mmCIF file of C-alpha atoms in Angstrom:
data_model
loop_
_atom_site.group_PDB
_atom_site.id
_atom_site.type_symbol
_atom_site.label_atom_id
_atom_site.label_comp_id
_atom_site.label_asym_id
_atom_site.label_seq_id
_atom_site.Cartn_x
_atom_site.Cartn_y
_atom_site.Cartn_z
ATOM 1 C CA MET A 254 -43.907 28.901 41.285
ATOM 2 C CA SER A 255 -40.638 30.853 41.404
ATOM 3 C CA PHE A 256 -39.128 28.140 43.593
ATOM 4 C CA ASN A 257 -39.967 25.528 40.955
ATOM 5 C CA ILE A 258 -38.501 27.680 38.193
ATOM 6 C CA SER A 259 -35.224 28.093 40.040
ATOM 7 C CA LEU A 260 -35.198 24.414 40.967
ATOM 8 C CA SER A 261 -35.619 23.415 37.313
ATOM 9 C CA GLY A 262 -32.713 25.708 36.509
ATOM 10 C CA LEU A 263 -30.594 23.975 39.138
ATOM 11 C CA ASN A 264 -31.495 20.562 37.715
ATOM 12 C CA ALA A 265 -30.632 21.701 34.193
ATOM 13 C CA ALA A 266 -27.315 23.172 35.321
ATOM 14 C CA GLN A 267 -26.543 19.939 37.165
ATOM 15 C CA LYS A 268 -27.326 17.921 34.039
ATOM 16 C CA ASP A 269 -25.051 20.199 32.022
ATOM 17 C CA LEU A 270 -22.293 19.671 34.600
ATOM 18 C CA ASP A 271 -22.807 15.902 34.470
ATOM 19 C CA VAL A 272 -22.598 15.754 30.675
ATOM 20 C CA THR A 273 -19.544 18.006 30.569
ATOM 21 C CA GLY A 274 -17.861 16.021 33.333
ATOM 22 C CA ASN A 275 -18.515 12.753 31.480
ATOM 23 C CA ASN A 276 -17.007 14.182 28.289
ATOM 24 C CA ILE A 277 -13.909 15.308 30.169
ATOM 25 C CA ALA A 278 -13.597 11.958 31.958
ATOM 26 C CA ASN A 279 -13.574 10.158 28.581
ATOM 27 C CA ALA A 280 -11.157 12.499 26.821
ATOM 28 C CA SER A 281 -8.703 9.573 26.464
ATOM 29 C CA THR A 282 -11.249 6.815 25.783
ATOM 30 C CA ILE A 283 -10.691 5.233 22.356
ATOM 31 C CA GLY A 284 -13.724 5.578 20.090
ATOM 32 C CA PHE A 285 -15.670 7.723 22.582
ATOM 33 C CA LYS A 286 -18.203 10.215 21.202
ATOM 34 C CA GLN A 287 -18.940 13.302 23.285
ATOM 35 C CA SER A 288 -22.479 14.276 24.242
ATOM 36 C CA ARG A 289 -24.268 17.607 24.425
ATOM 37 C CA ALA A 290 -27.036 18.538 26.850
ATOM 38 C CA GLU A 291 -29.937 20.195 25.045
ATOM 39 C CA PHE A 292 -32.568 22.170 26.992
ATOM 40 C CA ALA A 293 -36.051 23.508 26.285
ATOM 41 C CA ASP A 294 -38.126 26.072 28.162
ATOM 42 C CA VAL A 295 -41.309 25.036 29.958
ATOM 43 C CA PHE A 296 -44.346 27.148 29.129
ATOM 44 C CA SER A 297 -47.863 26.371 30.268
ATOM 45 C CA ASN A 298 -50.877 28.203 28.911
ATOM 46 C CA SER A 299 -54.658 28.034 29.002
ATOM 47 C CA VAL A 300 -57.417 29.201 26.701
ATOM 48 C CA PHE A 301 -58.192 32.345 28.672
ATOM 49 C CA ALA A 302 -54.663 33.243 29.774
ATOM 50 C CA ASN A 303 -53.087 36.501 28.684
ATOM 51 C CA THR A 304 -50.088 35.322 26.710
ATOM 52 C CA LYS A 305 -48.670 38.838 26.665
ATOM 53 C CA THR A 306 -47.966 38.677 30.374
ATOM 54 C CA GLN A 307 -47.480 34.933 30.791
ATOM 55 C CA VAL A 308 -44.182 33.869 32.418
ATOM 56 C CA GLY A 309 -42.446 30.605 31.612
ATOM 57 C CA SER A 310 -42.354 27.735 34.088
ATOM 58 C CA GLY A 311 -38.665 26.940 33.935
ATOM 59 C CA VAL A 312 -36.501 24.614 31.893
ATOM 60 C CA ASN A 313 -36.173 20.887 31.318
ATOM 61 C CA THR A 314 -33.644 18.632 29.611
ATOM 62 C CA ALA A 315 -34.886 17.947 26.107
ATOM 63 C CA ALA A 316 -32.122 15.484 25.181
ATOM 64 C CA VAL A 317 -28.542 14.434 25.737
ATOM 65 C CA SER A 318 -27.381 14.135 22.134
ATOM 66 C CA GLN A 319 -24.314 12.177 21.095
ATOM 67 C CA GLN A 320 -22.000 13.952 18.687
ATOM 68 C CA PHE A 321 -20.529 11.529 16.120
ATOM 69 C CA ALA A 322 -17.901 13.839 14.678
ATOM 70 C CA GLN A 323 -14.707 12.135 13.484
ATOM 71 C CA GLY A 324 -12.031 11.770 16.162
ATOM 72 C CA ALA A 325 -8.336 12.168 15.437
ATOM 73 C CA LEU A 326 -6.456 9.044 14.298
ATOM 74 C CA GLN A 327 -3.396 8.015 16.263
ATOM 75 C CA SER A 328 -0.856 5.513 14.928
ATOM 76 C CA THR A 329 0.078 2.349 16.835
ATOM 77 C CA SER A 330 2.397 -0.620 16.312
ATOM 78 C CA ASN A 331 -0.380 -3.249 16.456
ATOM 79 C CA SER A 332 -1.647 -4.384 13.055
ATOM 80 C CA LEU A 333 -4.973 -5.384 14.636
ATOM 81 C CA ASP A 334 -5.653 -1.843 15.828
ATOM 82 C CA LEU A 335 -8.230 -0.448 13.396
ATOM 83 C CA ALA A 336 -9.745 2.974 12.878
ATOM 84 C CA ILE A 337 -12.560 4.044 10.574
ATOM 85 C CA LYS A 338 -12.139 7.238 8.596
ATOM 86 C CA GLY A 339 -15.785 7.842 7.786
ATOM 87 C CA ASP A 340 -19.250 7.294 9.231
ATOM 88 C CA GLY A 341 -19.277 3.506 9.588
ATOM 89 C CA PHE A 342 -19.263 1.333 12.708
ATOM 90 C CA PHE A 343 -17.537 -1.975 13.393
ATOM 91 C CA VAL A 344 -20.007 -4.841 13.731
ATOM 92 C CA MET A 345 -19.551 -6.973 16.864
ATOM 93 C CA SER A 346 -21.238 -9.974 18.472
ATOM 94 C CA PRO A 347 -21.107 -11.129 22.124
ATOM 95 C CA SER A 348 -20.132 -14.695 21.176
ATOM 96 C CA SER A 349 -18.866 -16.634 18.173
ATOM 97 C CA THR A 350 -22.315 -18.116 17.499
ATOM 98 C CA SER A 351 -24.606 -15.259 18.570
ATOM 99 C CA LEU A 352 -26.800 -13.473 16.027
ATOM 100 C CA GLU A 353 -27.006 -10.397 18.250
ATOM 101 C CA ARG A 354 -25.099 -7.412 16.869
ATOM 102 C CA THR A 355 -23.596 -4.393 18.595
ATOM 103 C CA TYR A 356 -21.674 -1.516 17.048
ATOM 104 C CA THR A 357 -18.557 0.383 18.028
ATOM 105 C CA ARG A 358 -15.948 2.831 16.793
ATOM 106 C CA ALA A 359 -13.288 1.550 19.192
ATOM 107 C CA GLY A 360 -10.946 -0.629 17.128
ATOM 108 C CA ALA A 361 -8.469 -1.898 19.739
ATOM 109 C CA PHE A 362 -8.618 -5.598 18.850
ATOM 110 C CA GLN A 363 -6.671 -8.645 19.966
ATOM 111 C CA VAL A 364 -6.626 -12.407 19.394
ATOM 112 C CA ASN A 365 -8.119 -14.651 22.072
ATOM 113 C CA ASP A 366 -7.007 -18.180 23.002
ATOM 114 C CA THR A 367 -8.994 -19.762 20.159
ATOM 115 C CA GLY A 368 -7.704 -17.403 17.456
ATOM 116 C CA TYR A 369 -10.776 -15.149 17.247
ATOM 117 C CA VAL A 370 -10.318 -11.385 16.999
ATOM 118 C CA THR A 371 -12.074 -9.684 19.910
ATOM 119 C CA ASN A 372 -12.071 -6.398 21.780
ATOM 120 C CA ALA A 373 -11.235 -5.937 25.471
ATOM 121 C CA ASN A 374 -14.821 -6.872 26.418
ATOM 122 C CA GLY A 375 -14.606 -10.205 24.588
ATOM 123 C CA ASP A 376 -16.947 -9.170 21.761
ATOM 124 C CA TYR A 377 -16.168 -10.758 18.373
ATOM 125 C CA LEU A 378 -15.291 -8.676 15.302
ATOM 126 C CA GLN A 379 -17.512 -9.580 12.355
ATOM 127 C CA VAL A 380 -16.328 -9.947 8.735
ATOM 128 C CA TYR A 381 -17.815 -10.893 5.368
ATOM 129 C CA ASN A 382 -16.650 -13.971 3.461
ATOM 130 C CA VAL A 383 -14.552 -12.938 0.465
ATOM 131 C CA ASN A 384 -13.967 -14.378 -2.998
ATOM 132 C CA ASN A 385 -10.505 -15.046 -4.404
ATOM 133 C CA ASP A 386 -10.413 -11.555 -5.923
ATOM 134 C CA GLY A 387 -11.078 -9.953 -2.517
ATOM 135 C CA THR A 388 -14.713 -8.986 -3.152
ATOM 136 C CA PRO A 389 -17.338 -9.924 -0.542
ATOM 137 C CA SER A 390 -19.436 -12.955 -1.400
ATOM 138 C CA ALA A 391 -22.449 -11.386 0.356
ATOM 139 C CA VAL A 392 -23.100 -8.085 2.115
ATOM 140 C CA SER A 393 -25.642 -8.518 4.900
ATOM 141 C CA LEU A 394 -25.507 -8.722 8.679
ATOM 142 C CA ASP A 395 -26.786 -12.306 8.550
ATOM 143 C CA SER A 396 -23.830 -13.319 6.368
ATOM 144 C CA THR A 397 -21.149 -11.990 8.715
ATOM 145 C CA LYS A 398 -18.929 -14.314 10.723
ATOM 146 C CA PRO A 399 -16.392 -13.858 13.535
ATOM 147 C CA LEU A 400 -12.860 -13.226 12.280
ATOM 148 C CA GLN A 401 -10.565 -16.124 13.200
ATOM 149 C CA ILE A 402 -6.822 -16.189 12.518
ATOM 150 C CA GLN A 403 -5.318 -19.666 12.408
ATOM 151 C CA SER A 404 -1.723 -20.027 13.607
ATOM 152 C CA SER A 405 -1.105 -22.761 11.032
ATOM 153 C CA VAL A 406 -2.719 -23.576 7.720
ATOM 154 C CA GLY A 407 -3.049 -26.316 5.163
ATOM 155 C CA SER A 408 -1.792 -29.852 4.731
ATOM 156 C CA PRO A 409 1.373 -30.661 2.784
ATOM 157 C CA ASN A 410 1.226 -30.686 -1.014
ATOM 158 C CA GLN A 411 4.000 -32.588 -2.737
ATOM 159 C CA THR A 412 5.745 -30.835 -5.584
ATOM 160 C CA THR A 413 4.727 -32.044 -9.014
ATOM 161 C CA THR A 414 6.057 -29.274 -11.275
ATOM 162 C CA ILE A 415 8.898 -26.788 -11.282
ATOM 163 C CA THR A 416 8.459 -23.958 -13.783
ATOM 164 C CA ALA A 417 11.786 -22.515 -14.892
ATOM 165 C CA GLY A 418 12.804 -19.540 -16.949
ATOM 166 C CA LEU A 419 16.505 -18.992 -17.663
ATOM 167 C CA ASN A 420 19.183 -18.082 -20.166
ATOM 168 C CA LEU A 421 22.090 -20.405 -20.989
ATOM 169 C CA PRO A 422 25.358 -18.709 -22.019
ATOM 170 C CA ALA A 423 25.895 -19.160 -25.765
ATOM 171 C CA LYS A 424 29.639 -18.323 -25.548
ATOM 172 C CA SER A 425 30.444 -21.246 -23.243
ATOM 173 C CA ASP A 426 32.546 -24.073 -24.684
ATOM 174 C CA PRO A 427 31.224 -27.614 -25.057
ATOM 175 C CA ILE A 428 32.232 -30.043 -22.288
ATOM 176 C CA THR A 429 33.309 -33.574 -23.166
ATOM 177 C CA ALA A 430 34.082 -34.823 -19.650
ATOM 178 C CA THR A 431 31.668 -37.188 -17.927
ATOM 179 C CA PHE A 432 29.218 -35.316 -15.727
ATOM 180 C CA ASP A 433 30.056 -35.331 -12.016
ATOM 181 C CA ALA A 434 27.921 -33.204 -9.684
ATOM 182 C CA SER A 435 30.878 -32.779 -7.320
ATOM 183 C CA ASP A 436 33.192 -31.467 -10.090
ATOM 184 C CA SER A 437 32.253 -28.004 -11.382
ATOM 185 C CA SER A 438 34.438 -28.474 -14.467
ATOM 186 C CA THR A 439 32.024 -31.109 -15.784
ATOM 187 C CA TYR A 440 29.024 -28.786 -16.104
ATOM 188 C CA THR A 441 28.454 -25.312 -17.486
ATOM 189 C CA ALA A 442 25.922 -23.867 -15.023
ATOM 190 C CA SER A 443 23.652 -24.912 -12.179
ATOM 191 C CA THR A 444 20.725 -23.638 -10.121
ATOM 192 C CA SER A 445 18.406 -25.141 -7.534
ATOM 193 C CA ALA A 446 14.865 -25.048 -6.188
ATOM 194 C CA VAL A 447 13.274 -26.185 -2.929
ATOM 195 C CA VAL A 448 10.681 -28.945 -3.397
ATOM 196 C CA TYR A 449 8.391 -30.789 -0.976
ATOM 197 C CA ASP A 450 7.526 -34.442 -0.516
ATOM 198 C CA SER A 451 4.130 -35.834 0.503
ATOM 199 C CA LEU A 452 4.904 -35.271 4.212
ATOM 200 C CA GLY A 453 5.798 -31.626 3.696
ATOM 201 C CA GLU A 454 9.540 -32.155 4.207
ATOM 202 C CA SER A 455 11.678 -29.901 2.064
ATOM 203 C CA HIS A 456 14.366 -31.095 -0.353
ATOM 204 C CA THR A 457 16.694 -29.266 -2.690
ATOM 205 C CA LEU A 458 16.547 -30.219 -6.351
ATOM 206 C CA THR A 459 19.634 -28.972 -8.193
ATOM 207 C CA GLN A 460 19.621 -28.555 -11.962
ATOM 208 C CA PHE A 461 22.881 -28.902 -13.885
ATOM 209 C CA TYR A 462 23.194 -27.668 -17.479
ATOM 210 C CA VAL A 463 26.026 -29.110 -19.600
ATOM 211 C CA LYS A 464 26.761 -27.733 -23.063
ATOM 212 C CA THR A 465 27.655 -30.762 -25.188
ATOM 213 C CA SER A 466 27.999 -29.441 -28.740
ATOM 214 C CA THR A 467 27.954 -26.421 -31.043
ATOM 215 C CA SER A 468 27.245 -26.613 -34.786
ATOM 216 C CA PRO A 469 26.200 -24.292 -37.638
ATOM 217 C CA THR A 470 22.597 -25.310 -37.013
ATOM 218 C CA GLY A 471 22.586 -24.751 -33.246
ATOM 219 C CA SER A 472 23.755 -26.079 -29.881
ATOM 220 C CA THR A 473 22.796 -28.923 -27.541
ATOM 221 C CA TRP A 474 22.672 -29.043 -23.743
ATOM 222 C CA ASP A 475 22.162 -31.970 -21.361
ATOM 223 C CA VAL A 476 20.187 -31.458 -18.176
ATOM 224 C CA TYR A 477 20.967 -33.422 -14.993
ATOM 225 C CA LEU A 478 18.862 -33.401 -11.834
ATOM 226 C CA ILE A 479 20.275 -34.210 -8.388
ATOM 227 C CA LEU A 480 18.185 -34.388 -5.196
ATOM 228 C CA ASP A 481 19.651 -33.057 -1.917
ATOM 229 C CA LYS A 482 23.122 -32.357 -3.246
ATOM 230 C CA GLY A 483 25.654 -32.178 -0.411
ATOM 231 C CA VAL A 484 23.210 -33.536 2.191
ATOM 232 C CA THR A 485 24.211 -36.677 4.084
ATOM 233 C CA GLY A 486 22.529 -39.536 2.282
ATOM 234 C CA GLY A 487 21.639 -37.189 -0.567
ATOM 235 C CA ASP A 488 23.218 -36.683 -4.003
ATOM 236 C CA VAL A 489 20.492 -38.868 -5.508
ATOM 237 C CA ASP A 490 20.564 -38.791 -9.319
ATOM 238 C CA ILE A 491 16.950 -38.524 -10.513
ATOM 239 C CA THR A 492 17.792 -37.678 -14.130
ATOM 240 C CA PRO A 493 15.689 -39.590 -16.675
ATOM 241 C CA THR A 494 17.706 -41.841 -18.987
ATOM 242 C CA THR A 495 16.274 -40.171 -22.101
ATOM 243 C CA GLY A 496 14.615 -36.882 -22.998
ATOM 244 C CA ASN A 497 17.003 -34.654 -21.092
ATOM 245 C CA THR A 498 18.755 -33.027 -24.074
ATOM 246 C CA LEU A 499 17.803 -29.505 -25.148
ATOM 247 C CA THR A 500 18.554 -28.209 -28.647
ATOM 248 C CA PHE A 501 18.685 -24.494 -29.475
ATOM 249 C CA SER A 502 18.465 -22.928 -32.917
ATOM 250 C CA THR A 503 20.847 -20.297 -34.236
ATOM 251 C CA THR A 504 18.408 -17.624 -32.941
ATOM 252 C CA GLY A 505 18.876 -18.845 -29.369
ATOM 253 C CA GLN A 506 15.339 -20.273 -29.103
ATOM 254 C CA LEU A 507 14.478 -23.792 -27.939
ATOM 255 C CA ASP A 508 13.915 -26.037 -30.943
ATOM 256 C CA THR A 509 10.680 -27.694 -29.853
ATOM 257 C CA ALA A 510 10.688 -29.961 -32.909
ATOM 258 C CA VAL A 511 13.529 -32.024 -31.436
ATOM 259 C CA SER A 512 13.622 -30.861 -27.791
ATOM 260 C CA PRO A 513 11.260 -31.586 -24.893
ATOM 261 C CA THR A 514 9.564 -28.610 -23.244
ATOM 262 C CA SER A 515 9.625 -30.473 -19.932
ATOM 263 C CA ILE A 516 11.739 -33.109 -18.222
ATOM 264 C CA THR A 517 10.155 -35.551 -15.762
ATOM 265 C CA THR A 518 12.412 -37.157 -13.164
ATOM 266 C CA ILE A 519 12.491 -40.816 -12.287
ATOM 267 C CA PRO A 520 10.782 -41.685 -8.932
ATOM 268 C CA LEU A 521 12.554 -39.897 -6.091
ATOM 269 C CA GLY A 522 12.855 -43.088 -4.018
ATOM 270 C CA LEU A 523 12.499 -41.268 -0.695
ATOM 271 C CA THR A 524 13.262 -43.224 2.475
ATOM 272 C CA ASN A 525 11.700 -40.923 5.085
ATOM 273 C CA GLY A 526 8.242 -42.496 4.915
ATOM 274 C CA ALA A 527 6.995 -40.124 2.211
ATOM 275 C CA ASP A 528 5.710 -41.216 -1.202
ATOM 276 C CA ASN A 529 8.803 -42.755 -2.814
ATOM 277 C CA THR A 530 7.108 -42.884 -6.224
ATOM 278 C CA GLN A 531 6.924 -39.093 -6.411
ATOM 279 C CA THR A 532 8.218 -37.593 -9.651
ATOM 280 C CA ILE A 533 8.819 -33.935 -10.486
ATOM 281 C CA THR A 534 8.439 -32.276 -13.884
ATOM 282 C CA LEU A 535 10.859 -29.510 -14.835
ATOM 283 C CA SER A 536 8.813 -27.373 -17.215
ATOM 284 C CA PHE A 537 10.069 -24.851 -19.799
ATOM 285 C CA ILE A 538 6.587 -23.784 -20.893
ATOM 286 C CA PRO A 539 6.320 -21.488 -22.731
ATOM 287 C CA SER A 540 9.354 -22.535 -24.741
ATOM 288 C CA THR A 541 10.450 -18.897 -24.932
ATOM 289 C CA SER A 542 11.123 -18.995 -21.169
ATOM 290 C CA ILE A 543 14.450 -20.766 -21.810
ATOM 291 C CA THR A 544 16.949 -19.216 -24.212
ATOM 292 C CA GLN A 545 20.568 -19.440 -25.297
ATOM 293 C CA TYR A 546 21.848 -15.925 -25.826
ATOM 294 C CA SER A 547 25.313 -14.422 -25.729
ATOM 295 C CA SER A 548 24.929 -13.268 -22.131
ATOM 296 C CA PRO A 549 25.746 -14.804 -18.735
ATOM 297 C CA PHE A 550 23.725 -17.613 -17.170
ATOM 298 C CA GLN A 551 20.641 -16.057 -15.642
ATOM 299 C CA VAL A 552 17.570 -17.421 -13.872
ATOM 300 C CA THR A 553 14.534 -15.243 -14.628
ATOM 301 C CA THR A 554 11.845 -17.377 -12.955
ATOM 302 C CA MET A 555 11.831 -20.433 -10.731
ATOM 303 C CA SER A 556 8.654 -21.602 -9.023
ATOM 304 C CA GLN A 557 7.149 -24.857 -7.809
ATOM 305 C CA ASP A 558 3.637 -25.956 -6.841
ATOM 306 C CA GLY A 559 4.327 -27.810 -3.574
ATOM 307 C CA SER A 560 3.950 -26.568 -0.011
ATOM 308 C CA THR A 561 4.434 -27.621 3.571
ATOM 309 C CA VAL A 562 2.282 -26.812 6.594
ATOM 310 C CA GLY A 563 2.493 -23.046 7.060
ATOM 311 C CA GLN A 564 2.961 -21.161 10.319
ATOM 312 C CA LEU A 565 1.508 -17.682 10.664
ATOM 313 C CA THR A 566 4.094 -14.979 9.948
ATOM 314 C CA ASN A 567 2.060 -11.818 9.368
ATOM 315 C CA VAL A 568 -1.457 -10.380 9.324
ATOM 316 C CA SER A 569 -2.275 -7.330 7.214
ATOM 317 C CA ILE A 570 -5.495 -5.364 6.779
ATOM 318 C CA GLY A 571 -5.942 -3.057 3.792
ATOM 319 C CA ASN A 572 -7.966 0.130 3.438
ATOM 320 C CA ASP A 573 -10.632 -2.027 1.791
ATOM 321 C CA GLY A 574 -10.936 -4.040 5.006
ATOM 322 C CA VAL A 575 -9.628 -7.309 3.529
ATOM 323 C CA VAL A 576 -7.758 -9.302 6.179
ATOM 324 C CA ALA A 577 -4.858 -11.313 4.717
ATOM 325 C CA ALA A 578 -2.776 -13.817 6.686
ATOM 326 C CA LYS A 579 0.664 -14.808 5.428
ATOM 327 C CA TYR A 580 2.196 -18.166 6.335
ATOM 328 C CA SER A 581 5.717 -19.534 6.308
ATOM 329 C CA ASN A 582 4.969 -21.888 3.404
ATOM 330 C CA GLY A 583 4.513 -18.900 1.127
ATOM 331 C CA THR A 584 0.716 -19.010 1.054
ATOM 332 C CA THR A 585 -1.523 -16.022 1.695
ATOM 333 C CA GLU A 586 -5.116 -16.527 2.818
ATOM 334 C CA LYS A 587 -7.838 -13.888 2.635
ATOM 335 C CA LEU A 588 -9.704 -14.427 5.905
ATOM 336 C CA GLY A 589 -12.531 -11.982 5.293
ATOM 337 C CA MET A 590 -13.488 -8.328 4.877
ATOM 338 C CA VAL A 591 -14.205 -6.197 7.925
ATOM 339 C CA ALA A 592 -17.962 -5.572 8.053
ATOM 340 C CA LEU A 593 -19.184 -2.005 8.501
ATOM 341 C CA ALA A 594 -22.635 -0.625 9.259
ATOM 342 C CA LYS A 595 -24.180 2.825 9.404
ATOM 343 C CA PHE A 596 -27.475 4.349 10.513
ATOM 344 C CA SER A 597 -29.790 7.016 9.168
ATOM 345 C CA ASN A 598 -29.818 8.661 12.620
ATOM 346 C CA PRO A 599 -26.741 7.642 14.637
ATOM 347 C CA GLN A 600 -27.736 10.054 17.443
ATOM 348 C CA GLY A 601 -30.663 7.747 18.101
ATOM 349 C CA LEU A 602 -28.428 4.763 18.916
ATOM 350 C CA THR A 603 -28.775 3.287 22.388
ATOM 351 C CA GLN A 604 -25.595 3.465 24.455
ATOM 352 C CA ILE A 605 -24.741 0.213 26.244
ATOM 353 C CA GLY A 606 -21.369 1.237 27.664
ATOM 354 C CA ASP A 607 -17.837 0.214 26.759
ATOM 355 C CA THR A 608 -18.060 2.604 23.762
ATOM 356 C CA SER A 609 -20.667 0.343 22.153
ATOM 357 C CA TRP A 610 -24.161 0.957 20.836
ATOM 358 C CA LYS A 611 -27.272 -0.943 19.799
ATOM 359 C CA GLU A 612 -29.790 0.059 17.167
ATOM 360 C CA SER A 613 -33.104 1.515 18.276
ATOM 361 C CA GLN A 614 -36.317 2.758 16.723
ATOM 362 C CA ASP A 615 -34.869 6.267 16.704
ATOM 363 C CA SER A 616 -31.636 5.231 14.966
ATOM 364 C CA GLY A 617 -33.286 3.042 12.357
ATOM 365 C CA SER A 618 -31.997 -0.358 11.271
ATOM 366 C CA ALA A 619 -28.319 -0.917 10.584
ATOM 367 C CA THR A 620 -27.373 -0.695 6.918
ATOM 368 C CA PRO A 621 -24.433 -3.029 6.167
ATOM 369 C CA GLY A 622 -21.712 -1.958 3.768
ATOM 370 C CA VAL A 623 -18.098 -2.438 2.763
ATOM 371 C CA PRO A 624 -15.104 -0.153 3.379
ATOM 372 C CA ASN A 625 -14.199 2.431 0.745
ATOM 373 C CA THR A 626 -17.827 2.631 -0.373
ATOM 374 C CA GLY A 627 -19.961 5.742 0.017
ATOM 375 C CA THR A 628 -19.704 7.321 3.454
ATOM 376 C CA TYR A 629 -18.895 4.076 5.264
ATOM 377 C CA GLY A 630 -15.245 5.146 5.282
ATOM 378 C CA SER A 631 -11.918 3.409 4.872
ATOM 379 C CA ILE A 632 -10.129 1.127 7.316
ATOM 380 C CA ASN A 633 -6.840 2.375 8.746
ATOM 381 C CA ALA A 634 -4.767 -0.454 10.188
ATOM 382 C CA SER A 635 -2.294 0.164 13.016
ATOM 383 C CA ALA A 636 -4.332 3.182 14.086
ATOM 384 C CA LEU A 637 -7.002 4.034 16.645
ATOM 385 C CA GLU A 638 -9.651 6.753 16.685
ATOM 386 C CA SER A 639 -9.226 9.066 19.653
ATOM 387 C CA SER A 640 -12.112 10.511 21.640
ATOM 388 C CA ASN A 641 -13.678 13.466 19.839
ATOM 389 C CA THR A 642 -13.877 15.438 23.105
ATOM 390 C CA ASP A 643 -12.495 18.971 22.741
ATOM 391 C CA LEU A 644 -11.025 19.650 26.182
ATOM 392 C CA SER A 645 -10.738 23.396 25.650
ATOM 393 C CA ALA A 646 -14.397 23.706 24.712
ATOM 394 C CA GLU A 647 -15.466 21.411 27.556
ATOM 395 C CA LEU A 648 -13.605 23.461 30.155
ATOM 396 C CA VAL A 649 -15.338 26.611 28.914
ATOM 397 C CA ASP A 650 -18.704 24.784 29.082
ATOM 398 C CA LEU A 651 -17.810 23.657 32.597
ATOM 399 C CA ILE A 652 -17.339 27.271 33.713
ATOM 400 C CA ALA A 653 -20.610 28.298 32.053
ATOM 401 C CA ALA A 654 -22.506 25.425 33.708
ATOM 402 C CA GLN A 655 -20.991 26.358 37.063
ATOM 403 C CA ARG A 656 -22.118 29.988 36.649
ATOM 404 C CA ASN A 657 -25.628 28.831 35.701
ATOM 405 C CA TYR A 658 -25.766 26.674 38.801
ATOM 406 C CA GLN A 659 -24.613 29.579 41.001
ATOM 407 C CA ALA A 660 -27.118 31.938 39.417
ATOM 408 C CA ASN A 661 -30.044 29.581 39.964
ATOM 409 C CA SER A 662 -28.902 28.990 43.530
ATOM 410 C CA ARG A 663 -28.895 32.751 44.035
ATOM 411 C CA ALA A 664 -32.414 32.970 42.596
ATOM 412 C CA LEU A 665 -33.562 30.370 45.126
ATOM 413 C CA GLU A 666 -31.915 32.335 47.915
ATOM 414 C CA VAL A 667 -33.632 35.565 46.867
ATOM 415 C CA ASN A 668 -37.009 33.790 46.686
ATOM 416 C CA SER A 669 -36.458 32.422 50.169
ATOM 417 C CA THR A 670 -35.599 35.890 51.507
ATOM 418 C CA LEU A 671 -38.743 37.393 49.972
ATOM 419 C CA GLN A 672 -40.895 34.644 51.467
ATOM 420 C CA ASP A 673 -39.382 35.283 54.881
ATOM 421 C CA THR A 674 -40.109 39.018 54.561
ATOM 422 C CA ILE A 675 -43.750 38.357 53.703
ATOM 423 C CA LEU A 676 -44.159 35.939 56.609
ATOM 424 C CA GLN A 677 -42.825 38.559 59.058
ATOM 425 C CA ILE A 678 -45.443 41.169 58.100
ATOM 426 C CA ARG A 679 -47.777 41.898 61.033
#
């Protein structure tokens, strides 16, 4: 019996050494969670045994428990590196169409050849669909999808409206000379905006403002519109023949009773294969957006509703897990919200290697959630969660496990010596 007791002690010490060695080996593994060997004594008894003198039968390994304490966060320069500050797990799938789900804390992600965000093992990061306001449209594991980042986005949208806000200088003198876009003395002020045709090609539409008169009741200004000023084959006058005169009252406000609040160009007449019937409306709505005050010419707003095909310029991920892609055409697309899950008993999760886990009966079913909610935690972009292994503590445990192993080996040696002594009795 004593041999078996000492042997169980050796096995337990070896298990302790194995667990400690594995923790030390993964001290630099991103998202790794250390384990702890837990032991229980073995005690056998019978109905008629004297429990006061009964000796235990050794020790066995009760469990190797994972410790899901938060690891330290380390900053990186990769915007797709993610760390969770909380109890949640990233939701992964082995393929873009698989319904199988695995879970990890290791957030070192990259983009594969088809634009999907994956980890080093090729597993796909799962996200929720989001509404325009950034809220998830549904929160369930069945509603998640692989995160895909497109390198380009959208089809061209030709410009239909330019919305302008500006101030015209009231102190400027009226100009009587005939307007000439190439002669700055024939206009009071000018500004420009980039517009797009139906093929997504950009053009510059320049606005010229000419003060024509001043009277006790107000002032008048003519507006001229030139497409691609200074470009070879450009300088196309697209000013309408009527409705391009603005009248301001003595308070500097646009007199909407006699002035248009928008000016629509004549057809652009493009020759590059785009829609040559395209017209553009220069809008001053609300009418208070354009004024004539005694201050310099100033553009307060200038926007247009057209766009070209956009190329990816930046990807950002907020603490709320919303993934936003910015494109060169000025558009920003919300691609999804990083899906998180947690478990009632994370120590019961089944390890599958590569710092990943699967749910089990002991862990309970995964509960999906969103970042910044409850204990799921927040998402830290450009950061990774380090292993939670405490090297100092592990080295102390290593010494203790070594001593336990030596002590049990010594107990075996003593038992062997005693058996030899008994066998030599004559």
